[in-house]
Short mmCIF file of C-alpha atoms in Angstrom, two decimals:
data_model
loop_
_atom_site.label_atom_id
_atom_site.label_comp_id
_atom_site.label_asym_id
_atom_site.label_seq_id
_atom_site.Cartn_x
_atom_site.Cartn_y
_atom_site.Cartn_z
CA ASP A 1 7.01 -13.26 -0.53
CA VAL A 2 5.24 -10.06 -1.20
CA HIS A 3 4.99 -7.75 1.73
CA LEU A 4 3.44 -4.42 2.11
CA LEU A 5 3.55 -2.36 5.42
CA GLU A 6 1.76 0.76 6.24
CA SER A 7 2.73 3.48 8.56
CA GLY A 8 1.46 7.28 9.51
CA GLY A 9 -1.89 6.77 10.76
CA GLY A 10 -2.48 8.20 14.13
CA LEU A 11 -4.73 10.56 16.10
CA VAL A 12 -5.36 13.77 14.38
CA GLN A 13 -7.95 16.64 14.75
CA PRO A 14 -10.67 17.45 12.65
CA GLY A 15 -9.17 19.50 9.31
CA GLY A 16 -6.03 17.63 9.82
CA SER A 17 -3.30 16.46 7.59
CA LEU A 18 -1.34 13.06 7.71
CA ARG A 19 0.38 10.77 5.23
CA LEU A 20 0.16 7.50 5.26
CA SER A 21 3.60 5.41 3.53
CA CYS A 22 2.96 1.84 2.00
CA ALA A 23 6.60 0.08 1.98
CA ALA A 24 6.65 -2.82 -0.97
CA SER A 25 8.96 -5.24 -1.22
CA GLY A 26 8.92 -8.94 -3.11
CA PHE A 27 7.83 -7.94 -6.33
CA THR A 28 8.60 -5.33 -9.22
CA PHE A 29 6.65 -2.40 -7.84
CA SER A 30 6.88 -0.54 -10.77
CA SER A 31 5.11 -3.15 -12.88
CA TYR A 32 1.96 -2.96 -10.79
CA ALA A 33 -0.70 -0.25 -10.12
CA MET A 34 -1.54 -0.23 -6.50
CA SER A 35 -4.51 1.42 -4.26
CA TRP A 36 -5.36 2.71 -0.79
CA VAL A 37 -8.55 1.23 0.65
CA ARG A 38 -10.35 1.61 3.81
CA GLN A 39 -12.47 0.35 6.50
CA ALA A 40 -14.14 2.22 9.08
CA PRO A 41 -15.03 0.90 12.19
CA GLY A 42 -17.43 -1.92 11.92
CA LYS A 43 -18.18 -1.23 8.45
CA GLY A 44 -17.63 -2.59 4.96
CA LEU A 45 -14.39 -1.81 2.20
CA GLU A 46 -14.39 1.55 0.56
CA TRP A 47 -11.65 2.46 -2.17
CA VAL A 48 -10.29 5.61 -1.62
CA SER A 49 -7.47 6.01 -4.79
CA GLY A 50 -5.45 4.09 -7.28
CA LEU A 51 -2.21 4.75 -9.62
CA SER A 52 -1.15 2.98 -12.30
CA GLY A 53 2.19 1.26 -11.90
CA SER A 54 4.13 4.60 -13.67
CA GLY A 55 2.28 6.85 -11.74
CA GLY A 56 0.86 8.82 -14.36
CA SER A 57 -2.60 7.65 -14.54
CA THR A 58 -4.60 8.48 -10.96
CA TYR A 59 -7.98 8.03 -9.37
CA TYR A 60 -10.00 9.00 -6.60
CA ALA A 61 -13.51 8.21 -4.96
CA ASP A 62 -15.90 11.24 -5.07
CA SER A 63 -15.81 11.07 -1.35
CA VAL A 64 -12.09 12.39 -1.07
CA LYS A 65 -11.79 13.74 -3.92
CA GLY A 66 -9.90 17.31 -3.69
CA ARG A 67 -8.60 16.38 -0.27
CA PHE A 68 -6.42 13.42 -0.60
CA THR A 69 -3.59 12.63 -3.29
CA ILE A 70 -2.17 9.45 -4.34
CA SER A 71 1.62 9.36 -5.59
CA ARG A 72 4.11 6.66 -5.40
CA ASP A 73 8.05 6.46 -5.38
CA ASN A 74 9.40 3.90 -7.54
CA SER A 75 12.91 3.95 -7.00
CA LYS A 76 11.71 3.52 -2.80
CA ASN A 77 8.88 1.36 -3.33
CA THR A 78 6.87 3.37 -1.63
CA LEU A 79 3.18 4.03 -2.43
CA TYR A 80 1.92 7.32 -0.40
CA LEU A 81 -1.32 9.16 0.77
CA GLN A 82 -1.33 12.56 1.28
CA ILE A 83 -4.62 13.60 3.58
CA ASN A 84 -5.88 16.84 4.01
CA SER A 85 -9.12 18.57 5.32
CA LEU A 86 -9.62 15.26 7.29
CA ARG A 87 -13.16 14.66 8.70
CA ALA A 88 -15.17 12.38 11.30
CA ASP A 89 -16.05 10.13 8.56
CA ASP A 90 -12.48 9.52 7.41
CA THR A 91 -11.89 7.60 10.20
CA ALA A 92 -10.64 4.26 9.33
CA THR A 93 -8.34 1.80 8.98
CA TYR A 94 -6.65 2.36 5.65
CA PHE A 95 -5.04 -0.83 3.75
CA CYS A 96 -2.51 -0.45 0.86
CA ALA A 97 -3.46 -2.99 -2.07
CA LYS A 98 -1.20 -4.44 -4.97
CA ASP A 99 -2.98 -4.26 -8.01
CA LYS A 100 -2.94 -7.60 -10.49
CA SER A 101 -2.32 -5.45 -13.20
CA TRP A 102 -0.01 -2.58 -14.38
CA VAL A 103 -3.13 -0.39 -14.89
CA VAL A 104 -6.10 -0.02 -12.22
CA VAL A 105 -8.25 -2.60 -12.45
CA ALA A 106 -9.27 -2.76 -8.81
CA SER A 107 -8.40 -6.57 -8.11
CA PHE A 108 -5.68 -6.88 -5.22
CA ASP A 109 -3.96 -9.98 -4.82
CA TYR A 110 -1.80 -8.60 -1.79
CA TRP A 111 -2.60 -6.11 0.81
CA GLY A 112 -1.10 -4.69 4.07
CA ARG A 113 -2.24 -5.05 7.48
CA GLY A 114 -3.86 -1.34 7.50
CA THR A 115 -2.68 1.81 9.66
CA LEU A 116 -5.46 3.22 11.77
CA VAL A 117 -6.49 6.86 11.14
CA THR A 118 -9.13 8.29 13.78
CA VAL A 119 -10.28 12.07 13.67
CA SER A 120 -11.50 13.55 16.69
CA SER A 121 -11.07 16.28 18.68
CA GLN B 1 -24.72 2.75 0.20
CA SER B 2 -22.52 0.14 -1.74
CA VAL B 3 -22.18 0.77 -5.14
CA LEU B 4 -22.55 -3.49 -5.40
CA THR B 5 -25.19 -5.11 -3.54
CA GLN B 6 -24.76 -8.14 -1.31
CA PRO B 7 -27.09 -10.00 1.12
CA PRO B 8 -25.74 -9.15 4.81
CA SER B 9 -25.69 -12.35 6.06
CA VAL B 10 -26.26 -16.12 4.78
CA SER B 11 -25.61 -18.89 6.30
CA ALA B 12 -25.73 -22.85 6.20
CA ALA B 13 -24.74 -26.26 8.48
CA PRO B 14 -20.94 -27.33 7.66
CA GLY B 15 -20.62 -29.53 4.60
CA GLN B 16 -23.47 -27.99 2.59
CA LYS B 17 -22.98 -25.40 0.44
CA VAL B 18 -23.77 -21.60 0.08
CA THR B 19 -24.05 -18.87 -2.24
CA ILE B 20 -22.97 -15.18 -2.40
CA SER B 21 -24.89 -12.32 -4.62
CA CYS B 22 -23.39 -9.75 -6.11
CA SER B 23 -25.35 -7.02 -8.23
CA GLY B 24 -24.19 -4.05 -10.19
CA SER B 25 -24.76 -2.48 -13.37
CA SER B 26 -23.07 -2.24 -17.04
CA SER B 27 -20.93 0.04 -15.73
CA ASN B 28 -19.14 -1.94 -13.29
CA ILE B 29 -19.99 -5.88 -13.60
CA GLY B 30 -21.28 -5.82 -16.58
CA ASP B 31 -18.02 -4.18 -18.35
CA ASN B 32 -14.98 -5.55 -16.09
CA TYR B 33 -14.09 -8.50 -14.19
CA VAL B 34 -15.18 -9.04 -10.70
CA SER B 35 -12.99 -10.17 -7.64
CA TRP B 36 -14.01 -11.80 -4.35
CA TYR B 37 -12.59 -11.58 -0.86
CA GLN B 38 -12.48 -12.91 2.37
CA GLN B 39 -12.27 -11.36 5.81
CA PHE B 40 -11.97 -12.27 8.90
CA PRO B 41 -12.32 -9.77 12.22
CA GLY B 42 -9.19 -7.61 12.65
CA ARG B 43 -7.54 -9.18 9.58
CA ALA B 44 -6.66 -8.05 6.02
CA PRO B 45 -8.80 -8.89 3.49
CA LYS B 46 -7.76 -12.00 1.18
CA LEU B 47 -8.15 -12.09 -2.69
CA LEU B 48 -10.40 -15.67 -3.01
CA ILE B 49 -11.55 -15.19 -6.50
CA TYR B 50 -10.34 -13.15 -9.75
CA ASP B 51 -11.40 -12.32 -13.19
CA ASN B 52 -14.50 -13.92 -12.34
CA ASN B 53 -14.06 -17.14 -11.93
CA LYS B 54 -10.09 -17.89 -11.25
CA ARG B 55 -8.58 -19.11 -8.08
CA PRO B 56 -5.20 -17.68 -6.67
CA SER B 57 -2.51 -20.25 -5.87
CA GLY B 58 -3.59 -22.08 -2.62
CA ILE B 59 -7.38 -21.28 -2.91
CA PRO B 60 -9.05 -24.81 -2.70
CA ASP B 61 -11.74 -25.28 -5.41
CA ARG B 62 -14.60 -25.02 -3.22
CA PHE B 63 -14.70 -21.61 -3.74
CA THR B 64 -16.30 -20.56 -7.35
CA GLY B 65 -17.51 -17.78 -8.90
CA SER B 66 -19.63 -16.85 -11.84
CA LYS B 67 -20.67 -14.21 -13.23
CA SER B 68 -23.76 -13.55 -15.71
CA GLY B 69 -24.85 -9.74 -17.16
CA THR B 70 -24.85 -7.44 -14.18
CA SER B 71 -24.58 -9.77 -11.43
CA ALA B 72 -21.94 -12.05 -10.08
CA THR B 73 -21.98 -14.92 -7.70
CA LEU B 74 -19.43 -16.56 -5.06
CA GLY B 75 -20.10 -20.20 -4.34
CA ILE B 76 -18.45 -22.28 -1.13
CA THR B 77 -19.15 -26.14 -0.72
CA GLY B 78 -18.27 -28.36 1.78
CA LEU B 79 -18.52 -25.51 4.35
CA GLN B 80 -16.11 -25.55 7.26
CA THR B 81 -16.84 -23.63 10.33
CA GLY B 82 -13.31 -21.96 9.52
CA ASP B 83 -14.97 -20.38 6.47
CA GLU B 84 -16.91 -17.79 8.70
CA ALA B 85 -16.03 -14.96 7.70
CA ASP B 86 -17.15 -11.04 5.55
CA TYR B 87 -17.00 -11.95 2.09
CA TYR B 88 -16.70 -8.82 -0.15
CA CYS B 89 -17.41 -8.54 -3.81
CA GLY B 90 -15.45 -5.82 -6.17
CA THR B 91 -14.64 -4.68 -9.50
CA TRP B 92 -13.72 -1.56 -11.28
CA ASP B 93 -16.58 1.03 -12.41
CA SER B 94 -16.03 2.65 -15.96
CA SER B 95 -18.61 5.24 -15.59
CA VAL B 96 -17.69 9.28 -15.41
CA SER B 97 -16.06 8.92 -11.80
CA ALA B 98 -13.84 6.15 -12.57
CA GLY B 99 -12.78 3.77 -9.38
CA GLY B 100 -13.11 0.53 -7.44
CA VAL B 101 -16.15 -0.75 -6.36
CA PHE B 102 -17.40 -3.07 -3.06
CA GLY B 103 -19.89 -4.72 -1.99
CA GLY B 104 -21.40 -3.70 1.21
CA GLY B 105 -20.33 -7.37 2.80
CA THR B 106 -22.43 -10.19 3.80
CA LYS B 107 -21.30 -12.55 6.90
CA LEU B 108 -21.07 -16.41 6.36
CA THR B 109 -22.31 -17.88 9.37
CA VAL B 110 -21.58 -21.54 9.49
CA LEU B 111 -24.42 -23.16 12.02
#
């Protein structure tokens, strides 16, 4: 069975940083693109960032470009999201999602349960 | 403001059929496959439809997807109270700012 388990969320002050992790199991991690998708409280889904199976191609939403960095360690079957310069509107549950393809096509067949990031002073 | 446009809500009686529309542009729906997701409160989204009209294993054939030009549609027949959830369309956007895009979500109420 495919499992995705996010961690690293929490309460952080505006301007602060966090590193989210997503531990994957049950599939050949390096063969699939991965993405982070977030959902603010009571709001819809927002794609944040994605990268290819090799990690060689990365993409970011305009709202996070320059502040967030996505990466992966295929030897550890783990996806990361480094988030810097946090703002109140970054408050959301962050989901890790597995793409159906080696390249990012934003078709997500498995999702983690999410990790909550709260930005507040 | 979401890149893809969905109606905020739809409703129908048990046993009836409902459709949810998703409107985009030539750089997203017009150029890429569409997926549909179901989300219950407090839960992660679940893939219902991929590649416009394909169902993952375990998804009943009551759920169907279609695409025409820059729009896509999710259909649900034989509505059940357990179908009451939020539904999202999503795809890739091939514009200069390439990335994933979602609709704003549609709340389905089964009356």
